[in-house]
Coordinates of C-alpha atoms in Angstrom, one line a residue:
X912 CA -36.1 0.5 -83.5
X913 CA -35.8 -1.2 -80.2
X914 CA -33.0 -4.3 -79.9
X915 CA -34.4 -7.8 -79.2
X916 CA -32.7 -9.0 -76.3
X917 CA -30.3 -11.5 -77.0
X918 CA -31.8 -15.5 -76.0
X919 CA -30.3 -17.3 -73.6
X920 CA -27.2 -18.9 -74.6
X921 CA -26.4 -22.0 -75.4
X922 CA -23.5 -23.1 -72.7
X923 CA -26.2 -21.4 -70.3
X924 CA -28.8 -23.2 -71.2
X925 CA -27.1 -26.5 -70.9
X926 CA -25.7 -25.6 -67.5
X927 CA -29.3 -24.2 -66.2
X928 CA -30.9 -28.2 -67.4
X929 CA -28.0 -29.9 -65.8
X930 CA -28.5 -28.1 -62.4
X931 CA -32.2 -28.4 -62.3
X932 CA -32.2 -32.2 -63.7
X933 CA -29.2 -33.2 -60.7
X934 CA -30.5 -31.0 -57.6
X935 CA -33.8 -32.5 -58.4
X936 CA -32.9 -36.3 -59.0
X937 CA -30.4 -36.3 -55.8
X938 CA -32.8 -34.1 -54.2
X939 CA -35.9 -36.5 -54.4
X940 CA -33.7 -39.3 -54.0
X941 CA -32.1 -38.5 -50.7
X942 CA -35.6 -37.1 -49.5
X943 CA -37.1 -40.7 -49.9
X944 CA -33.9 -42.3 -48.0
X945 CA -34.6 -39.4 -45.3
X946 CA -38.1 -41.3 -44.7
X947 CA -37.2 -44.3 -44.9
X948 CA -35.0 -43.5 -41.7
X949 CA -37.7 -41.7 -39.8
X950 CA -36.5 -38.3 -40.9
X951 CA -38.7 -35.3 -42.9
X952 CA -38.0 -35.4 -46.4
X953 CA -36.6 -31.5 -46.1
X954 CA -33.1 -33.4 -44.6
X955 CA -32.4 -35.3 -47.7
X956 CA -33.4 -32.8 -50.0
X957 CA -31.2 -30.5 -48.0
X958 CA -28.7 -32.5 -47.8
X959 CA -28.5 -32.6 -51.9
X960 CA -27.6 -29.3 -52.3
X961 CA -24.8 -30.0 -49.6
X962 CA -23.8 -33.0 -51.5
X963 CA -23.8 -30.8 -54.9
X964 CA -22.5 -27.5 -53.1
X965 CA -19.2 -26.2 -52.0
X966 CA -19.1 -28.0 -48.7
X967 CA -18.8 -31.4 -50.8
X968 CA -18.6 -31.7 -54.7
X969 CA -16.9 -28.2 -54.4
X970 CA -14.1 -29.5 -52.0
X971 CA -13.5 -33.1 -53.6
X972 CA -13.6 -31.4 -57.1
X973 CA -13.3 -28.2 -57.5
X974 CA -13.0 -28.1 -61.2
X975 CA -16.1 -29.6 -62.0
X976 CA -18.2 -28.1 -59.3
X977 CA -16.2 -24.5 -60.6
X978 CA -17.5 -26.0 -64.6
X979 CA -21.2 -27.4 -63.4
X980 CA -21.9 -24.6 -60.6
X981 CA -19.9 -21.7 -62.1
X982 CA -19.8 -18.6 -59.9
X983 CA -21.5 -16.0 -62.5
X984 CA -24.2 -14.5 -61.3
X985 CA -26.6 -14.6 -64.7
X986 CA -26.4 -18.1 -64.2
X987 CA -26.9 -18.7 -60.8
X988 CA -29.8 -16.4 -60.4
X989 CA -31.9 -18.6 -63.1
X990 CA -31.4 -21.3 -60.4
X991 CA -32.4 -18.4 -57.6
X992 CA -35.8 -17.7 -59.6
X993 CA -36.9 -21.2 -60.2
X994 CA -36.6 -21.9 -56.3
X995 CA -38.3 -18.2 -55.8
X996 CA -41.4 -19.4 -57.9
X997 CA -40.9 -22.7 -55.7
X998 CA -40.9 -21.4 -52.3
X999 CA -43.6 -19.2 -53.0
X1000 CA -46.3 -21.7 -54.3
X1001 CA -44.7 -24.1 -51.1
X1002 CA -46.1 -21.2 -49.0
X1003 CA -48.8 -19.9 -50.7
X1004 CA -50.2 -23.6 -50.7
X1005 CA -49.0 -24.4 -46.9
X1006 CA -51.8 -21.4 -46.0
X1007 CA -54.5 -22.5 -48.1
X1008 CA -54.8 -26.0 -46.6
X1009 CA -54.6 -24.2 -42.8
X1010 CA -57.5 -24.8 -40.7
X1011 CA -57.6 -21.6 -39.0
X1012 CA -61.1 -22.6 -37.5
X1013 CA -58.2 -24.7 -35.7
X1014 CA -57.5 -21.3 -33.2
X1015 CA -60.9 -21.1 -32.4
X1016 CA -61.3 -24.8 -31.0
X1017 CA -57.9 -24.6 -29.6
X1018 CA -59.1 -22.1 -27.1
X1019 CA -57.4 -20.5 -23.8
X1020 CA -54.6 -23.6 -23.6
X1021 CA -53.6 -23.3 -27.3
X1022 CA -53.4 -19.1 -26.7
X1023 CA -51.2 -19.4 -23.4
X1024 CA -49.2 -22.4 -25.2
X1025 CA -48.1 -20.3 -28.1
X1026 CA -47.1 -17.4 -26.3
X1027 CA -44.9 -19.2 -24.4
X1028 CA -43.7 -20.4 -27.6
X1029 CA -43.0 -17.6 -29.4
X1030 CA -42.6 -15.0 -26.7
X1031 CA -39.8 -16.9 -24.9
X1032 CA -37.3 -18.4 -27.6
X1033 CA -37.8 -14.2 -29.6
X1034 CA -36.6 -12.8 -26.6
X1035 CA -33.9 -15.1 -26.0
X1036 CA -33.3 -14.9 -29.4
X1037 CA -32.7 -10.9 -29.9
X1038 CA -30.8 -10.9 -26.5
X1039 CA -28.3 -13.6 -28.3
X1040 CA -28.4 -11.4 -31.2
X1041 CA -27.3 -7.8 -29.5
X1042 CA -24.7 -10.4 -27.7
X1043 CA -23.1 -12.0 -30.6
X1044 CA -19.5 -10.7 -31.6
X1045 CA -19.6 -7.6 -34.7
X1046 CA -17.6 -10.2 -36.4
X1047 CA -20.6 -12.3 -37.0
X1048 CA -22.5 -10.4 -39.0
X1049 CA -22.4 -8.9 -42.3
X1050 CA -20.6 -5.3 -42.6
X1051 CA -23.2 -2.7 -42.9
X1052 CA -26.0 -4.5 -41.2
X1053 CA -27.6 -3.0 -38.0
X1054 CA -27.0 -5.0 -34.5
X1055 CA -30.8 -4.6 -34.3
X1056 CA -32.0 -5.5 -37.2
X1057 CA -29.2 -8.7 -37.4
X1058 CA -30.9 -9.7 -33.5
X1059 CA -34.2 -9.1 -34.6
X1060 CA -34.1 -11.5 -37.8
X1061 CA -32.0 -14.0 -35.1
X1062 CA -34.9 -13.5 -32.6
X1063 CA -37.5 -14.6 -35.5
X1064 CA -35.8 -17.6 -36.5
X1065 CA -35.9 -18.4 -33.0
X1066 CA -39.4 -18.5 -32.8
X1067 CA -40.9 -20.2 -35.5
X1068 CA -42.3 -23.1 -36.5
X1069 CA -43.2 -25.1 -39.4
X1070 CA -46.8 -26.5 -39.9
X1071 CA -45.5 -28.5 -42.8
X1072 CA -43.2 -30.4 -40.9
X1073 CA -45.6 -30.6 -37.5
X1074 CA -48.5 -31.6 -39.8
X1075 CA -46.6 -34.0 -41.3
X1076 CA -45.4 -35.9 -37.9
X1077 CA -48.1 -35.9 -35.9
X1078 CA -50.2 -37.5 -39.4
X1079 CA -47.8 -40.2 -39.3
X1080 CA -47.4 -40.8 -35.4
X1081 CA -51.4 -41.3 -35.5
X1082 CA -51.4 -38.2 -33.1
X1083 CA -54.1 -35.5 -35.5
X1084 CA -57.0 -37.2 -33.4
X1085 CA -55.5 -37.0 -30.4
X1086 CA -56.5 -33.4 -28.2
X1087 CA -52.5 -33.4 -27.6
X1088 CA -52.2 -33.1 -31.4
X1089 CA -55.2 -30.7 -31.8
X1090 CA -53.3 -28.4 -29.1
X1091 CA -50.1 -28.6 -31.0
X1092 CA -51.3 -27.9 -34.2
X1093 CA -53.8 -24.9 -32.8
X1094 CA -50.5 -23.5 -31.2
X1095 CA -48.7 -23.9 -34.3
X1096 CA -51.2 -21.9 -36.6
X1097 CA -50.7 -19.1 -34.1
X1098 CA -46.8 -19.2 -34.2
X1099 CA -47.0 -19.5 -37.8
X1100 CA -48.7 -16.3 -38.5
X1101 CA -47.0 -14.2 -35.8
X1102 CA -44.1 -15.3 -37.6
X1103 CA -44.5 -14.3 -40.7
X1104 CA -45.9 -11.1 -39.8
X1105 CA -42.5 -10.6 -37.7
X1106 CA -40.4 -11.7 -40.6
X1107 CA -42.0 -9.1 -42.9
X1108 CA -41.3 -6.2 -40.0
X1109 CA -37.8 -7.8 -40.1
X1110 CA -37.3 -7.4 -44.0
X1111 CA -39.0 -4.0 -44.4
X1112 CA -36.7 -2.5 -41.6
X1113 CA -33.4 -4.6 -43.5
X1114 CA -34.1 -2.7 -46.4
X1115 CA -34.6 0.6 -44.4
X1116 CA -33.2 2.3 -41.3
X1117 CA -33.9 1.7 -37.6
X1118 CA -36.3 4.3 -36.7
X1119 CA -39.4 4.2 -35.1
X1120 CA -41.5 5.6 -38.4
X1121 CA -39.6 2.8 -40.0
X1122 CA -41.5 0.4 -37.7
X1123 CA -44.6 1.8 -37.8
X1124 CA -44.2 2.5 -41.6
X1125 CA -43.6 -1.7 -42.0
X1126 CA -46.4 -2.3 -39.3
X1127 CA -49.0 -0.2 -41.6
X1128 CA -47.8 -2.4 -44.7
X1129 CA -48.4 -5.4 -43.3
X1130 CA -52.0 -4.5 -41.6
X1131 CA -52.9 -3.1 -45.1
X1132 CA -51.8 -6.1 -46.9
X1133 CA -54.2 -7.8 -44.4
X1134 CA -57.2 -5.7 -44.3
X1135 CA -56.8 -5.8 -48.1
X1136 CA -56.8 -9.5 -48.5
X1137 CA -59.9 -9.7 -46.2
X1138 CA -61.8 -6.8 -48.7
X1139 CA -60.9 -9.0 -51.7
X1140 CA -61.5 -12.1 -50.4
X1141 CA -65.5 -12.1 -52.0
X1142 CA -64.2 -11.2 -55.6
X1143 CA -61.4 -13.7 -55.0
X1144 CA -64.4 -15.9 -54.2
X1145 CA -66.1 -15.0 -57.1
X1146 CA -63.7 -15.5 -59.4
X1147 CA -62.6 -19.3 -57.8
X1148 CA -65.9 -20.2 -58.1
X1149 CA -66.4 -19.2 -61.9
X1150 CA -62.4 -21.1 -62.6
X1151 CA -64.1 -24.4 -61.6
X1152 CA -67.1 -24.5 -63.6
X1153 CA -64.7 -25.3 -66.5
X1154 CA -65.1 -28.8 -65.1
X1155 CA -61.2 -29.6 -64.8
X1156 CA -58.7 -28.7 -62.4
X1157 CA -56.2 -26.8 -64.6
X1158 CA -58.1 -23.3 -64.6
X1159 CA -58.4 -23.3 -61.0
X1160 CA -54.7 -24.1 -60.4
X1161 CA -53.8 -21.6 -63.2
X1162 CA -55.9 -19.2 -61.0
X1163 CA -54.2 -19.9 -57.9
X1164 CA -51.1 -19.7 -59.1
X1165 CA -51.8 -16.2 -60.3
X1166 CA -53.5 -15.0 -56.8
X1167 CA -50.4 -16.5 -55.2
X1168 CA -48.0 -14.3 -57.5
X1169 CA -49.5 -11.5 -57.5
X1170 CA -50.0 -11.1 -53.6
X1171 CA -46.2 -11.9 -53.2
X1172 CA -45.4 -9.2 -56.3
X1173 CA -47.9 -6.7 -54.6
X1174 CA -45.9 -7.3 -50.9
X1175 CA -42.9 -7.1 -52.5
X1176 CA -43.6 -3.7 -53.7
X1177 CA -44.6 -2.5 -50.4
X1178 CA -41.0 -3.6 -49.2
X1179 CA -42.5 -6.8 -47.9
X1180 CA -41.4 -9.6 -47.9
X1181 CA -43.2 -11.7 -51.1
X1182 CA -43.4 -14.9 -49.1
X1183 CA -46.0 -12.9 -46.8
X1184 CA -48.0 -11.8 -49.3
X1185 CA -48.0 -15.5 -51.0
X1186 CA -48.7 -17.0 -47.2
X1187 CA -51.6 -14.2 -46.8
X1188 CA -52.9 -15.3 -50.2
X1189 CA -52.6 -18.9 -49.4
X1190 CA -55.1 -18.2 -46.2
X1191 CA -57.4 -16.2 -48.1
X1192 CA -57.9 -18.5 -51.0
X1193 CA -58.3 -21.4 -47.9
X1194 CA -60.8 -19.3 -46.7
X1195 CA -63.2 -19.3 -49.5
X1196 CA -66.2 -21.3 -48.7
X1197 CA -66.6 -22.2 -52.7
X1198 CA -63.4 -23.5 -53.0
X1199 CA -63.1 -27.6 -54.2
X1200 CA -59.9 -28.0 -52.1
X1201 CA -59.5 -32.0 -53.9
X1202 CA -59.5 -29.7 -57.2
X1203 CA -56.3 -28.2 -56.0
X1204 CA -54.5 -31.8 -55.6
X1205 CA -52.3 -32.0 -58.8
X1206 CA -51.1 -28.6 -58.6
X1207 CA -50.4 -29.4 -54.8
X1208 CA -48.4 -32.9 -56.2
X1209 CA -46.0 -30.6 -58.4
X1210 CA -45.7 -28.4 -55.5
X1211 CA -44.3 -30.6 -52.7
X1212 CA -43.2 -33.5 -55.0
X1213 CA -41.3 -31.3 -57.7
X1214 CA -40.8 -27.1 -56.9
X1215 CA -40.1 -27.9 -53.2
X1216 CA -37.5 -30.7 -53.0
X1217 CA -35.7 -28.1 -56.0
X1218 CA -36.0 -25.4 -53.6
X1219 CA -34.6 -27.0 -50.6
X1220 CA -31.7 -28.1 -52.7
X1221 CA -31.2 -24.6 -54.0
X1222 CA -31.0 -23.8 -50.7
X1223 CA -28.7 -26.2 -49.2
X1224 CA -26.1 -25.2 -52.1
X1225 CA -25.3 -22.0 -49.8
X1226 CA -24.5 -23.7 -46.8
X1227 CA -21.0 -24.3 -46.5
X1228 CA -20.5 -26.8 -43.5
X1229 CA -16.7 -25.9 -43.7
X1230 CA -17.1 -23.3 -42.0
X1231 CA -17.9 -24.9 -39.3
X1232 CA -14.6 -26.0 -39.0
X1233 CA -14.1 -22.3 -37.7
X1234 CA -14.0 -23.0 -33.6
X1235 CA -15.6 -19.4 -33.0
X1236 CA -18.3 -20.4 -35.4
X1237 CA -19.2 -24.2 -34.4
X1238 CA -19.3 -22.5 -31.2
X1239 CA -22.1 -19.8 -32.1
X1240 CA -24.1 -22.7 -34.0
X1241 CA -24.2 -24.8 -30.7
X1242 CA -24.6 -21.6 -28.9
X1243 CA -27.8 -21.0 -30.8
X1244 CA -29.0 -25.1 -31.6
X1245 CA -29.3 -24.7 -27.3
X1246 CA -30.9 -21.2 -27.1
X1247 CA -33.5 -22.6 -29.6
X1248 CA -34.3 -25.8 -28.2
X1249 CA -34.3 -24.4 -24.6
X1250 CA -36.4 -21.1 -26.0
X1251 CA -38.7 -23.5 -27.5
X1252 CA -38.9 -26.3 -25.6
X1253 CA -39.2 -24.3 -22.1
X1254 CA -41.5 -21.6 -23.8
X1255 CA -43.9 -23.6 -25.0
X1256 CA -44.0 -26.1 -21.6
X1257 CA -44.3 -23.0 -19.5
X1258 CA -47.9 -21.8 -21.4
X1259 CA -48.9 -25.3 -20.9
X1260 CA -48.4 -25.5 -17.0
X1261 CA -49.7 -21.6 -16.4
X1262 CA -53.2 -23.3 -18.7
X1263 CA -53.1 -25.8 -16.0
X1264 CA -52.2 -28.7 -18.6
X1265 CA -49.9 -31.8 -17.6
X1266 CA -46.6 -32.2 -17.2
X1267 CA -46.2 -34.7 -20.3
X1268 CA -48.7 -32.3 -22.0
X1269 CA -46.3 -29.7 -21.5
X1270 CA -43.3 -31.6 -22.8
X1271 CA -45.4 -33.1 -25.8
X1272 CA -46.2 -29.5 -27.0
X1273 CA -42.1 -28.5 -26.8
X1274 CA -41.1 -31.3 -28.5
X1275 CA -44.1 -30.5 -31.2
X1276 CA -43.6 -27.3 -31.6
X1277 CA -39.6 -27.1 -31.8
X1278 CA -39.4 -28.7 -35.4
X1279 CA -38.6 -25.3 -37.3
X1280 CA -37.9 -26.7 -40.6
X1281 CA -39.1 -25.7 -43.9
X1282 CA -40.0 -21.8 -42.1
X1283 CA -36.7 -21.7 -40.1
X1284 CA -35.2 -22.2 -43.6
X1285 CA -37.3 -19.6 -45.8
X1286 CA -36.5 -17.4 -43.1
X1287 CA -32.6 -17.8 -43.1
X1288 CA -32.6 -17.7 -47.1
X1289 CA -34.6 -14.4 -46.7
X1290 CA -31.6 -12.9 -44.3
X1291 CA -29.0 -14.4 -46.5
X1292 CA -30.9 -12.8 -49.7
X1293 CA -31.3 -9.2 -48.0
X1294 CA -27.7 -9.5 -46.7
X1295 CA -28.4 -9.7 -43.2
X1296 CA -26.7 -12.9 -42.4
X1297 CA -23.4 -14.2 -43.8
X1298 CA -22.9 -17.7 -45.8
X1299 CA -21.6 -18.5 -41.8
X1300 CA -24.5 -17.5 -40.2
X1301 CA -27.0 -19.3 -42.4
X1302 CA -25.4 -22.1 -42.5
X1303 CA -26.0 -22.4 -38.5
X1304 CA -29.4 -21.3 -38.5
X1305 CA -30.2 -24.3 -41.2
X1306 CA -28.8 -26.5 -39.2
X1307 CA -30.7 -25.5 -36.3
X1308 CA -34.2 -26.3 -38.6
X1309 CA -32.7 -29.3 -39.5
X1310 CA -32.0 -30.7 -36.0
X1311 CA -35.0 -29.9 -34.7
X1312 CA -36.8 -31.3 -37.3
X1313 CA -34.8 -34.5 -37.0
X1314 CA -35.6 -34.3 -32.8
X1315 CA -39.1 -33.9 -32.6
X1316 CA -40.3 -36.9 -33.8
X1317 CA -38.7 -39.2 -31.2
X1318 CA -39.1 -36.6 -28.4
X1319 CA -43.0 -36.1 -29.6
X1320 CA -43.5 -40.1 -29.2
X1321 CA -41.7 -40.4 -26.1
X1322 CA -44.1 -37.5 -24.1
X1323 CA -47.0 -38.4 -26.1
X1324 CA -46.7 -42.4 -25.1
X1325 CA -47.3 -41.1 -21.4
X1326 CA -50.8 -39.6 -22.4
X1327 CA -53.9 -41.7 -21.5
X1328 CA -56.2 -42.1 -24.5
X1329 CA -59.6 -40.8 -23.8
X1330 CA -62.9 -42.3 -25.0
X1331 CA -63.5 -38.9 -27.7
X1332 CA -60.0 -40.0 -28.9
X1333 CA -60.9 -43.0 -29.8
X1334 CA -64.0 -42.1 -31.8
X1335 CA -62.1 -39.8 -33.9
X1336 CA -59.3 -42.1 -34.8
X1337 CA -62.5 -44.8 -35.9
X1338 CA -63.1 -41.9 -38.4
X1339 CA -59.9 -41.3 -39.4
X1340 CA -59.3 -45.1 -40.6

C-alpha cells in the first residue's frame, strides 16, 4: 500500500497566504504610486519585495521578517512556483499580443537599428564579463558562460515596457514609434533565443557540441511550434465555439505550460518555450484576441505584480554597500546604457536616419525591464549569478526603465510630425 503524502501543514499554510496576500497588496500598491510619478508599474512592484525582503523589513526587524519569511526551503519554493506559473503566462501572453507582421513593415532601418542594438551592448557585455574579478561570480561557474549570460542581459529589451511608453507618450502612430517597436520585436526574440543557448550551456559544459547541441534544441523547438501551429489552430478555434472566454483561456493556459514543460525538458529554458508558444498562438488567424482579455487582466493585474515582488525579495541592496560591488553595478548601469544607447544610434545613422531619430530609438530601446529581470532571476535560479550580482543587473532594468521615458520625449519632441502621422493618430482617438 502506497503512503498518502502528508497535506500541507498548517503553520505553512498560514505563512504561504500571508506572503501572497502582503507581496501582492504592497505590490499593486506601490505599482500604482510608481505611475502616478511617471514610472512603469514594474518599479513599485519591485520595490515591494525590497520593502518586504532582507534589504528592508529584514534589516529593521529581523525577527519578524526571520517568523513571516522564514529561510526553509519547502516554504520558500511554494512562493518560487507561484511566481514560475506567473512569469510564464506574463511571457507566454507578452508573445501572443506581438505583431510580428511589425518586422516586415519595419524594413531595412528597423534591421540595421537592432543590430546595432543587440550586437553592440552583447559584445560589450561578454568582454565586461571575461573582465570582471573571479570574486564576482559564483564558485563553480564558467568565466564564459557567467560573460555570456552578462552579455545577454546587456542586450535586451522589454516590449512590455516599450509598448507601454510609447502608448502613453502618444508615440504608436508615430514612424519613430513604429521603428522602435519593429526594432524591439527583433531584440526580443534574439534574446530569448540567446538566453536559452545561455541556460542550456549553464547546465552543461563549454564545448562546442554543447553549443551546437543547445542551438539544435532551440531550432527544433521552433520548427516544431511552426508544424503544430494548424492543430493548435484547430483546436483554438473549436475552445471558442463554447461561446465564453473561459475554455479558450483554459486552453491557453495549457499550450503555454506545456511548451515551457516541453523546453524545459530539452534543457531549455521554460520561459522560451512559453514565449515561442505565446507567438504561435498570436499567430493563429482564428484566434478572438478580445476573448483572451480577462485571462490577460489576471495576468498583468494579479500573477505579474506577485512575480515581480517575488523577485525583488532576492535583491539585497546592502550589498551595495560593498565599495567593490557599487562599483561593478555602475560599472555595468554605464556599459549598458552606452552599449545600448550608442548601438542602437549607430544602426540608425549607417540606415541613413536622423540624428534625433537615432537618439529617439537609444532612448526607446534601452528600457530592459520586465526581460532584463526574467533574465537575472534565470542566472540567479541556475546559479550563475550571486544574490550580488543580481541585485546589480535589476537595478540596471530598473534604471533604464525609469530613463527612457523622459529621454524618449526629449528626442522625440524634435521630430516633425508628418501628414501620415497625423491620419493615424485621427484613428487612434
Amino acid at each position: 500500500m502506497v503512503t498518502p503524502v502528508a497535506p500541507l501543514g498548517t503553520h505553512q499554510l498560514l505563512l504561504f497566504l500571508l506572503q501572497v496576500g502582503l507581496l501582492l497588496g504592497v505590490a499593486i500598491l506601490l505599482g500604482r504610486v510608481a505611475v502616478r510619478l511617471g514610472m512603469p508599474a514594474l518599479v513599485g512592484e519591485l520595490a515591494a519585495g525590497v520593502l518586504l525582503g532582507p534589504s528592508v523589513l529584514g534589516a529593521a526587524a529581523p525577527a519578524f521578517s526571520g517568523w513571516l519569511l522564514p529561510p526553509q526551503a519547502e516554504q520558500l519554493h511554494l512562493l518560487d512556483a507561484v511566481g514560475q506559473l506567473g512569469v510564464l503566462l506574463l511571457v507566454g501572453v507578452t508573445g501572443m499580443y506581438l505583431d510580428v507582421g511589425q518586422l516586415r513593415r519595419g524594413g531595412t532601418g528597423a534591421a540595421w537599428v537592432s543590430t546595432g542594438g543587440l550586437v553592440v551592448p552583447l559584445a560589450l557585455g561578454v568582454g565586461l564579463g571575461l573582465a570582471l574579478p573571479d570574486g564576482l561570480r559564483p564558485a563553480g561557474v564558467e568565466r564564459p558562460v557567467f560573460a555570456l549570460f552578462l552579455g545577454v542581459a546587456m542586450c535586451v529589451s522589454a516590449i512590455p515596457v516599450i509598448a507601454k511608453t510609447l502608448w502613453e507618450m502618444r508615440l504608436l502612430h508615430r514612424d519613430i514609434g513604429h521603428l522602435i517597436m519593429s526594432a524591439a520585436i527583433v531584440d526580443d526574440v534574439v534574446g530569448w533565443l540567446l538566453l536559452s543557448v545561455a541556460s542550456a550551456l549553464a547546465v552543461g559544459s563549454l564545448g562546442g557540441g554543447d553549443v551546437a547541441l543547445a542551438a539544435t534544441s532551440v531550432a527544433l523547438v521552433v520548427l516544431a511550434a511552426v508544424l503544430c501551429r494548424p492543430v493548435i489552430n484547430a483546436v483554438l478555434r473549436r475552445t471558442q465555439r463554447a461561446g465564453e472566454p473561459g475554455p479558450l483561456a483554459a486552453t491557453v493556459v495549457v499550450l503555454v505550460l506545456l511548451f515551457a514543460a516541453a523546453t524545459h525538458a530539452l534543457h531549455i529554458e521554460p520561459v522560451f518555450g512559453a514565449f515561442v508558444a505565446g507567438l504561435v498562438i498570436g499567430s493563429c488567424r482564428d484566434l478572438d484576441r478580445s476573448a483572451l482579455a480577462p485571462l490577460r487582466a489576471f495576468v498583468l493585474s494579479v500573477l505579474a505584480p506577485l512575480f515581480f515582488a517575488t523577485v525583488g525579495l532576492r535583491i539585497d541592496l546592502t550589498a551595495l554597500a560593498r565599495p567593490a560591488v557599487l562599483g561593478v553595478a555602475l560599472l555595468v548601469l554605464a556599459v549598458a546604457i552606452v552599449g545600448k544607447f550608442g548601438g542602437a544610434y549607430a544602426g540608425a545613422r549607417i540606415a541613413r536616419l536622423g540624428h534625433w531619430e537615432g537618439l529617439a530609438l537609444g532612448a526607446g530601446l534601452n528600457a530592459r525591464g520586465v526581460i532584463e529581470v526574467i533574465v537575472a532571476m534565470v542566472g540567479l535560479r541556475l546559479g550563475v549569478l550571486d544574490t550580488a550580482m543580481f541585485t546589480v543587473i535589476v537595478l540596471v532594468a530598473i534604471v533604464t526603465s525609469v530613463m527612457a521615458p523622459p529621454c524618449l520625449r526629449y528626442a522625440a519632441a524634435r521630430l516633425p510630425t508628418t501628414t501620415a502621422e497625423r491620419r493615424r493618430a485621427e484613428v487612434l482617438r
